[in-house]
Short mmCIF file of C-alpha atoms in Angstrom, two decimals:
data_model
loop_
_atom_site.label_atom_id
_atom_site.label_comp_id
_atom_site.label_asym_id
_atom_site.label_seq_id
_atom_site.Cartn_x
_atom_site.Cartn_y
_atom_site.Cartn_z
CA MET A 5 21.37 5.40 5.52
CA SER A 6 21.20 9.88 5.35
CA ILE A 7 17.56 10.62 5.64
CA GLU A 8 16.70 13.29 2.67
CA TYR A 9 13.50 14.93 4.49
CA ASN A 10 12.67 16.09 8.21
CA THR A 11 11.47 13.67 11.18
CA ILE A 12 9.47 14.32 14.53
CA ASP A 13 13.55 14.76 15.66
CA ASP A 14 13.60 17.49 13.80
CA PHE A 15 10.75 20.00 15.51
CA ASP A 16 9.63 21.57 19.52
CA VAL A 17 5.85 20.59 19.01
CA LYS A 18 5.04 21.89 22.09
CA GLY A 19 2.65 24.76 21.98
CA LYS A 20 2.66 24.47 18.62
CA THR A 21 -0.21 23.36 16.29
CA VAL A 22 0.96 20.24 14.11
CA LEU A 23 -1.64 19.30 10.88
CA VAL A 24 -0.48 15.06 10.67
CA ARG A 25 -2.07 13.03 7.69
CA VAL A 26 -2.46 9.94 8.27
CA ASP A 27 -3.71 6.84 6.44
CA ILE A 28 -6.68 5.63 8.49
CA ASN A 29 -8.68 3.89 5.64
CA ALA A 30 -10.63 0.58 6.66
CA PRO A 31 -13.08 -1.10 6.30
CA VAL A 32 -16.41 -0.32 7.23
CA ASN A 33 -19.76 -1.26 7.54
CA PRO A 34 -22.09 0.54 4.99
CA ASN A 35 -24.81 -0.55 7.05
CA SER A 36 -23.80 0.72 11.09
CA ALA A 37 -20.53 2.98 10.02
CA GLU A 38 -18.64 0.39 12.59
CA ILE A 39 -14.94 0.19 11.43
CA LEU A 40 -14.29 -3.35 11.24
CA ASP A 41 -9.58 -3.15 11.45
CA ASP A 42 -7.93 -0.76 13.09
CA THR A 43 -5.06 -1.75 11.34
CA ARG A 44 -4.26 1.63 10.38
CA MET A 45 -5.00 2.91 13.33
CA LYS A 46 -2.87 1.12 15.99
CA LEU A 47 -0.38 1.83 13.51
CA HIS A 48 -0.76 6.03 13.43
CA SER A 49 -1.53 5.80 17.07
CA GLU A 50 2.38 5.71 17.74
CA THR A 51 3.37 9.39 16.35
CA ILE A 52 -0.53 10.96 17.08
CA LYS A 53 0.74 9.75 20.45
CA GLU A 54 4.10 11.02 20.62
CA LEU A 55 3.01 14.28 19.48
CA SER A 56 0.73 14.49 21.95
CA ASP A 57 2.48 13.72 24.83
CA LYS A 58 5.09 16.31 23.27
CA GLY A 59 2.84 18.85 24.40
CA GLY A 60 1.42 19.53 20.67
CA LYS A 61 -1.91 20.16 19.56
CA VAL A 62 -2.96 17.69 17.73
CA VAL A 63 -5.18 18.51 14.41
CA ILE A 64 -5.13 14.44 12.07
CA LEU A 65 -6.25 14.88 8.55
CA ALA A 66 -7.28 11.65 6.46
CA HIS A 67 -9.39 10.08 4.65
CA GLN A 68 -12.07 6.68 4.40
CA SER A 69 -12.82 5.32 0.54
CA ARG A 70 -13.81 7.53 -1.99
CA PRO A 71 -17.31 9.06 -3.90
CA GLY A 72 -19.59 7.11 -4.85
CA LYS A 73 -18.37 4.00 -2.58
CA LYS A 74 -20.80 2.19 -0.19
CA ASP A 75 -17.81 2.51 3.07
CA PHE A 76 -17.33 6.48 1.92
CA THR A 77 -18.13 8.13 5.08
CA THR A 78 -17.93 10.65 7.87
CA LEU A 79 -14.51 10.09 10.23
CA GLU A 80 -16.92 10.15 13.29
CA GLN A 81 -16.33 6.21 14.66
CA HIS A 82 -13.29 6.89 13.31
CA SER A 83 -12.32 9.43 16.16
CA ASN A 84 -14.29 6.55 18.66
CA VAL A 85 -11.60 3.94 17.87
CA LEU A 86 -8.36 6.05 17.41
CA ALA A 87 -9.07 7.44 21.32
CA GLU A 88 -9.31 4.17 22.31
CA ASN A 89 -5.90 3.04 20.92
CA LEU A 90 -4.33 6.10 21.63
CA ASN A 91 -6.53 6.04 25.64
CA ILE A 92 -7.09 9.83 24.50
CA ASP A 93 -10.10 11.52 24.17
CA VAL A 94 -10.21 12.66 20.78
CA LYS A 95 -12.40 15.24 19.70
CA TYR A 96 -13.93 15.78 16.21
CA ILE A 97 -15.96 18.49 13.57
CA ASP A 98 -17.22 17.82 10.63
CA SER A 99 -15.98 20.46 9.50
CA ILE A 100 -12.28 20.71 7.35
CA PHE A 101 -11.52 24.26 6.95
CA SER A 102 -14.99 26.09 7.58
CA THR A 103 -15.21 29.37 10.24
CA TYR A 104 -16.57 25.93 12.54
CA ALA A 105 -13.02 23.99 12.28
CA ILE A 106 -10.55 26.72 12.51
CA ASN A 107 -12.20 27.86 15.53
CA ALA A 108 -11.68 24.04 17.34
CA ILE A 109 -8.44 23.67 15.39
CA LYS A 110 -6.83 27.57 16.95
CA GLN A 111 -9.36 26.48 20.77
CA LEU A 112 -7.14 23.58 21.24
CA ASN A 113 -4.95 23.11 24.14
CA ASN A 114 -1.40 21.12 24.77
CA HIS A 115 -1.36 17.53 24.52
CA GLU A 116 -5.00 18.08 22.46
CA ILE A 117 -6.24 15.86 19.13
CA LEU A 118 -8.36 16.76 16.75
CA LEU A 119 -9.51 14.95 13.75
CA LEU A 120 -11.44 17.12 11.10
CA GLU A 121 -13.57 15.87 9.06
CA ASN A 122 -13.38 12.29 5.66
CA VAL A 123 -10.99 15.27 3.52
CA ARG A 124 -12.39 13.27 0.27
CA PHE A 125 -15.58 15.01 1.18
CA PHE A 126 -13.76 18.36 -0.37
CA SER A 127 -13.72 18.18 -4.68
CA GLU A 128 -10.51 18.81 -4.65
CA GLU A 129 -9.00 16.56 -2.67
CA PRO A 130 -8.47 13.57 -5.28
CA ILE A 131 -6.72 15.71 -8.51
CA ASN A 132 -3.66 15.27 -8.93
CA LYS A 133 -0.96 17.84 -9.69
CA SER A 134 2.13 19.59 -8.90
CA PRO A 135 2.77 20.51 -4.69
CA GLU A 136 2.93 24.39 -5.92
CA GLU A 137 -0.21 24.05 -8.38
CA GLN A 138 -1.79 21.82 -4.59
CA SER A 139 -0.41 24.64 -2.48
CA GLU A 140 -3.01 26.72 -4.46
CA THR A 141 -6.25 24.93 -3.08
CA ILE A 142 -9.16 25.86 -0.64
CA LEU A 143 -7.56 23.68 1.70
CA ILE A 144 -4.37 24.46 1.82
CA LYS A 145 -5.24 28.27 1.94
CA LYS A 146 -8.40 27.61 4.87
CA LEU A 147 -5.40 25.60 6.56
CA SER A 148 -2.29 26.78 6.13
CA PRO A 149 -2.11 30.20 8.57
CA TYR A 150 -3.12 28.71 11.38
CA VAL A 151 -0.02 25.03 11.39
CA ASP A 152 2.74 25.42 12.68
CA ILE A 153 4.51 21.93 11.32
CA PHE A 154 3.11 19.30 8.75
CA ILE A 155 3.37 16.01 9.90
CA ASN A 156 2.69 13.44 6.86
CA ASP A 157 2.13 9.60 7.74
CA ALA A 158 0.26 8.05 5.37
CA PHE A 159 2.62 5.77 3.47
CA ALA A 160 0.30 4.59 1.61
CA ALA A 161 -0.90 7.57 -0.27
CA ALA A 162 2.91 8.28 -0.04
CA HIS A 163 1.99 7.54 -4.30
CA ARG A 164 -0.75 10.50 -4.13
CA SER A 165 0.63 13.86 -5.18
CA GLN A 166 -2.56 15.84 -4.11
CA PRO A 167 -3.72 18.67 -1.82
CA SER A 168 -3.38 17.18 1.85
CA LEU A 169 -0.54 15.02 0.91
CA VAL A 170 1.12 17.27 -1.29
CA GLY A 171 0.40 20.87 -0.87
CA PHE A 172 1.27 21.69 2.96
CA THR A 173 4.48 21.20 2.79
CA THR A 174 5.53 24.08 0.07
CA VAL A 175 4.64 26.30 2.58
CA VAL A 176 4.98 25.12 6.07
CA PRO A 177 7.30 22.60 8.17
CA SER A 178 6.88 19.75 7.48
CA ALA A 179 8.23 16.14 8.18
CA ALA A 180 7.85 12.39 7.64
CA GLY A 181 5.54 10.87 10.79
CA ARG A 182 6.83 7.53 12.30
CA VAL A 183 5.18 4.88 9.94
CA MET A 184 6.28 7.23 7.29
CA GLU A 185 10.02 7.07 8.36
CA LYS A 186 10.03 3.54 9.07
CA GLU A 187 8.32 2.52 6.03
CA LEU A 188 11.36 4.03 4.21
CA LYS A 189 14.14 2.72 5.95
CA ILE A 190 13.12 -0.66 5.84
CA LEU A 191 11.91 -0.98 2.29
CA GLN A 192 15.57 1.61 0.94
CA SER A 193 17.63 -0.36 3.09
CA ALA A 194 16.14 -3.81 1.88
CA LEU A 195 16.40 -2.72 -2.10
CA ASP A 196 19.90 -0.83 -1.37
CA LYS A 197 21.52 -3.53 0.81
CA VAL A 198 20.14 -6.86 -0.59
CA GLU A 199 21.01 -10.31 0.73
CA LYS A 200 21.17 -12.99 -1.97
CA PRO A 201 19.45 -14.96 -3.47
CA CYS A 202 16.59 -12.22 -3.62
CA VAL A 203 13.42 -14.11 -4.03
CA PHE A 204 10.34 -11.44 -5.77
CA VAL A 205 6.74 -13.40 -5.49
CA LEU A 206 4.93 -11.52 -7.93
CA GLY A 207 0.44 -11.72 -8.23
CA GLY A 208 -2.59 -10.59 -7.26
CA MET A 209 -5.06 -8.26 -10.00
CA LYS A 210 -3.01 -5.13 -10.71
CA ALA A 211 -0.86 -6.83 -13.30
CA ASP A 212 0.77 -3.94 -14.75
CA ASP A 213 2.14 -2.42 -11.92
CA SER A 214 3.45 -5.80 -10.57
CA ILE A 215 4.82 -6.29 -14.04
CA ASP A 216 6.45 -2.56 -14.06
CA VAL A 217 8.76 -4.28 -10.96
CA MET A 218 9.37 -7.25 -12.72
CA GLU A 219 10.95 -5.37 -15.10
CA ASN A 220 12.96 -2.39 -12.98
CA VAL A 221 14.52 -5.88 -10.31
CA LEU A 222 15.46 -8.18 -12.79
CA GLU A 223 17.29 -4.39 -15.26
CA ASN A 224 18.70 -3.41 -12.05
CA GLY A 225 20.18 -7.03 -11.21
CA THR A 226 17.48 -6.89 -7.50
CA ALA A 227 15.87 -9.98 -8.34
CA ASP A 228 17.35 -13.71 -9.01
CA TYR A 229 14.18 -15.81 -9.02
CA ILE A 230 10.32 -14.16 -10.25
CA LEU A 231 8.10 -16.44 -8.86
CA THR A 232 4.48 -15.58 -10.52
CA THR A 233 1.11 -15.71 -9.75
CA GLY A 234 -2.67 -14.71 -10.19
CA LEU A 235 -3.49 -12.59 -13.24
CA VAL A 236 0.14 -11.68 -13.63
CA ALA A 237 1.34 -16.05 -13.51
CA ASN A 238 -1.69 -16.08 -16.52
CA ILE A 239 -0.12 -12.88 -18.62
CA ILE A 240 3.63 -15.26 -18.54
CA LEU A 241 1.87 -17.73 -18.90
CA LEU A 242 0.64 -16.17 -22.72
CA ALA A 243 3.04 -13.87 -23.43
CA ALA A 244 5.19 -17.98 -22.89
CA GLY A 245 2.95 -19.66 -24.88
CA ILE A 246 0.74 -21.65 -23.80
CA ASN A 247 -3.35 -21.66 -23.78
CA ILE A 248 -4.98 -20.07 -21.07
CA GLY A 249 -8.29 -20.55 -22.26
CA LYS A 250 -10.65 -18.31 -24.18
CA ILE A 251 -12.20 -17.33 -20.56
CA ASN A 252 -8.99 -16.07 -18.63
CA LYS A 253 -7.62 -14.49 -22.59
CA LYS A 254 -11.17 -12.28 -22.16
CA PHE A 255 -10.52 -11.62 -18.43
CA ILE A 256 -6.77 -9.96 -18.68
CA ASN A 257 -9.12 -8.34 -22.45
CA ASP A 258 -11.50 -6.85 -20.30
CA ARG A 259 -8.90 -5.17 -17.76
CA ASP A 260 -7.56 -4.03 -20.73
CA TYR A 261 -3.80 -5.95 -19.73
CA CYS A 262 -3.25 -7.17 -23.97
CA TYR A 263 -0.72 -4.84 -23.64
CA LEU A 264 1.26 -6.71 -21.02
CA ILE A 265 1.84 -9.81 -23.27
CA LYS A 266 4.44 -7.94 -26.20
CA LYS A 267 6.03 -6.76 -22.27
CA SER A 268 5.95 -10.21 -20.55
CA LYS A 269 7.27 -11.71 -24.15
CA LYS A 270 10.31 -8.93 -24.28
CA LEU A 271 11.53 -9.52 -20.56
CA LEU A 272 10.92 -13.41 -20.45
CA LYS A 273 13.40 -13.51 -23.86
CA LYS A 274 16.36 -11.57 -22.13
CA TYR A 275 15.43 -13.33 -18.33
CA LYS A 276 14.48 -16.84 -18.97
CA SER A 277 15.93 -18.43 -16.15
CA LYS A 278 15.13 -16.31 -13.27
CA ILE A 279 11.27 -16.12 -14.22
CA VAL A 280 9.24 -19.05 -12.86
CA TYR A 281 5.90 -19.41 -13.68
CA PRO A 282 3.42 -22.04 -12.92
CA LYS A 283 4.19 -25.53 -13.88
CA ASP A 284 0.22 -26.46 -12.66
CA VAL A 285 -3.25 -24.10 -11.91
CA ALA A 286 -6.26 -24.36 -9.86
CA ILE A 287 -8.99 -24.24 -11.80
CA GLU A 288 -13.12 -24.12 -11.07
CA ASN A 289 -14.65 -26.72 -13.07
CA SER A 290 -18.26 -27.05 -13.94
CA LYS A 291 -19.04 -29.00 -10.95
CA TYR A 292 -17.14 -25.20 -9.58
CA GLU A 293 -14.88 -27.62 -7.57
CA ARG A 294 -11.03 -27.20 -7.69
CA GLU A 295 -8.96 -28.91 -10.12
CA ASP A 296 -5.23 -29.31 -10.71
CA VAL A 297 -4.46 -29.06 -14.07
CA SER A 298 -1.17 -28.76 -16.26
CA ILE A 299 -0.21 -26.19 -17.91
CA ASP A 300 -0.34 -28.15 -21.12
CA LYS A 301 -3.60 -29.17 -20.52
CA ILE A 302 -6.04 -26.20 -19.91
CA PRO A 303 -9.02 -26.27 -20.57
CA ASN A 304 -11.98 -23.79 -20.48
CA TYR A 305 -12.28 -22.82 -17.11
CA PRO A 306 -11.57 -19.59 -14.82
CA ILE A 307 -7.64 -19.86 -13.22
CA PHE A 308 -8.20 -19.73 -9.52
CA ASP A 309 -4.99 -20.51 -7.69
CA ILE A 310 -0.76 -21.23 -8.58
CA GLY A 311 -0.86 -25.69 -8.72
CA ILE A 312 0.19 -28.08 -5.71
CA GLU A 313 3.33 -29.07 -8.50
CA SER A 314 4.11 -25.23 -8.38
CA ILE A 315 3.58 -24.54 -5.27
CA LYS A 316 6.53 -27.25 -4.18
CA GLU A 317 8.83 -25.71 -6.51
CA TYR A 318 7.73 -22.26 -5.37
CA ALA A 319 8.29 -23.03 -1.49
CA LYS A 320 12.04 -24.47 -2.22
CA LEU A 321 12.77 -21.27 -3.91
CA ILE A 322 11.66 -19.41 -1.65
CA ARG A 323 13.03 -21.42 1.92
CA ASP A 324 16.96 -21.32 -0.27
CA ALA A 325 16.26 -17.12 -0.90
CA LYS A 326 18.37 -14.70 1.58
CA THR A 327 16.34 -11.83 0.44
CA ILE A 328 11.99 -12.68 -0.49
CA PHE A 329 9.48 -9.71 -1.19
CA ALA A 330 5.90 -10.76 -1.72
CA ASN A 331 3.45 -8.66 -3.53
CA GLY A 332 -0.85 -9.89 -4.75
CA PRO A 333 -2.17 -12.95 -3.75
CA ALA A 334 -1.58 -16.57 -5.42
CA GLY A 335 -4.57 -16.67 -5.81
CA VAL A 336 -9.14 -16.17 -4.80
CA PHE A 337 -7.22 -17.00 -1.45
CA GLU A 338 -11.66 -15.17 -0.13
CA ASN A 339 -12.37 -19.02 -0.96
CA PRO A 340 -11.31 -22.03 1.16
CA LYS A 341 -10.62 -23.80 -1.69
CA PHE A 342 -8.21 -21.65 -3.50
CA ALA A 343 -5.84 -20.16 -0.44
CA MET A 344 -4.05 -22.92 -1.04
CA GLY A 345 -1.02 -21.47 -3.57
CA THR A 346 -1.57 -17.67 -0.94
CA GLU A 347 -1.26 -20.62 2.27
CA ASP A 348 1.62 -22.14 1.35
CA ILE A 349 3.24 -19.48 0.38
CA LEU A 350 3.22 -17.25 3.35
CA ASN A 351 4.15 -20.19 4.66
CA ALA A 352 6.98 -20.90 3.29
CA ILE A 353 8.61 -17.45 3.69
CA ALA A 354 6.82 -17.26 7.40
CA ASN A 355 9.41 -20.12 8.02
CA SER A 356 12.18 -19.45 5.47
CA LYS A 357 15.40 -17.76 7.21
CA GLY A 358 15.49 -14.58 4.91
CA PHE A 359 15.14 -11.47 5.32
CA SER A 360 11.00 -10.63 4.73
CA ILE A 361 9.14 -7.90 3.18
CA ILE A 362 5.03 -8.36 2.99
CA GLY A 363 3.53 -5.45 0.22
CA GLY A 364 0.58 -4.67 2.18
CA GLY A 365 -3.12 -4.94 0.01
CA HIS A 366 -4.53 -8.38 -0.25
CA ILE A 367 -1.43 -9.70 0.44
CA ALA A 368 -1.26 -8.05 4.07
CA ALA A 369 -4.73 -8.89 4.68
CA ALA A 370 -4.01 -12.65 3.61
CA THR A 371 -1.29 -12.76 5.85
CA ALA A 372 -2.59 -11.67 8.76
CA SER A 373 -5.83 -13.54 8.77
CA MET A 374 -3.55 -17.11 8.71
CA GLY A 375 -2.02 -15.62 11.26
CA PHE A 376 1.88 -14.64 9.44
CA ASP A 377 2.17 -11.58 10.23
CA LYS A 378 4.41 -11.84 13.50
CA ASP A 379 6.34 -14.60 11.34
CA MET A 380 7.31 -11.08 8.60
CA ASN A 381 10.26 -9.57 8.91
CA HIS A 382 8.17 -6.26 7.27
CA VAL A 383 4.42 -6.04 6.45
CA SER A 384 4.07 -3.24 4.86
CA SER A 385 1.03 -0.48 5.34
CA GLY A 386 0.74 0.43 1.60
CA GLY A 387 0.48 -2.07 -1.21
CA GLY A 388 0.60 0.88 -3.72
CA ALA A 389 2.98 3.01 -2.29
CA CYS A 390 5.44 -0.19 -1.85
CA ILE A 391 5.62 -0.95 -5.78
CA ASN A 392 6.18 1.93 -6.29
CA LEU A 393 9.00 1.78 -4.79
CA LEU A 394 10.34 -1.50 -5.60
CA SER A 395 9.27 -0.54 -9.81
CA GLY A 396 11.84 2.34 -9.38
CA LYS A 397 9.40 5.12 -9.24
CA LYS A 398 9.26 8.05 -6.63
CA LEU A 399 7.13 9.16 -4.56
CA VAL A 400 5.62 12.15 -4.59
CA ALA A 401 4.35 13.04 -1.24
CA VAL A 402 7.91 12.23 -0.10
CA GLU A 403 9.77 14.22 -3.01
CA ALA A 404 8.26 17.00 -1.26
CA LEU A 405 8.60 16.28 2.33
CA LYS A 406 12.20 16.16 1.02
CA ASN A 407 11.72 18.71 -1.56
CA ASN A 408 11.05 21.00 2.00
CA LYS A 409 14.01 19.64 3.70
CA SER A 410 16.10 21.32 0.83
CA SER A 411 13.90 24.43 0.40
CA LYS A 412 14.08 25.38 4.41
CA SER A 413 17.82 24.54 4.24
CA ASN A 414 18.92 27.31 1.89
#
């Protein structure tokens, strides 16, 4: 598989100022600003340490949450946690492109690491525009004169066309970091060389993304079976003419997902033998207890998981598969009463002999918390980016890296 973008291997970084965009967005205690999970920092440490060890002057650009959220905060704590993971001092300044920040960049020595402030404090960062338009933003104009090489390692945000992700690629030699490179190689290779039978387990709350994936992998022949769970399953059940109860219909309506029912009907008509929906579901009854009910007898109570019979059927299909992609939990796994579907499906994937990919986000968190992460072939660091790839969409940040390589070779 030819690589259409530069990697760290294409550059001699010694003595160069290397700007690295990472995604170290982490759950944070809003009261103490304490980092609750450093998984992403551990992942990006490989790229950062390699650049430092090779003599680069490493400047890190990252974000934490977004304006309006309780965990939208500075990156001061992140610098301390990064330093612990790297076993190298990480300087931090509470600025992004001020004179103070630029002077700090200019004063860096080889091997030193500097973390700039949360890039989402910059008002233009959330705006999606083309890379060419983003290169005209203040962030790019202020920092690019002091940057020799731009490394994008933020796979988890690669589906976003924001200044810090795509703007530098039009003005500075650019490459993929090790996290970005690994994710793209594994996911693209798995999609290009799918071993059959191939099973997709699609669930969670982002039903629009999952149904896009469903449509893509059925049309291109990748998937042999789509096992539906979560909100995705509820929409498919409705499309199949099953009465899921007013409370569950309202939930779909409130999320503006009614249009997906019509789309799902077309998919069911065309690929009925390949789309598998639950035989039974778990509802929370009037006593706030789990109750498994057949799909032809769903009362007007919230559906929080797939049922036991469905779990058995799904587990068998997973065990027989040679390739398994999973995105989205099967139910409200945070509640122990409704964690059974997610846990049993992950257990079946972990014990399958097939090649397994877990698609980031909530399903990745569940995989780790339930202790299955070491038994999976690949747990993606980015749910949104991963699902975009699976649905056949191009990742704008990756396309920007490709364009950077092709433009520099001309």
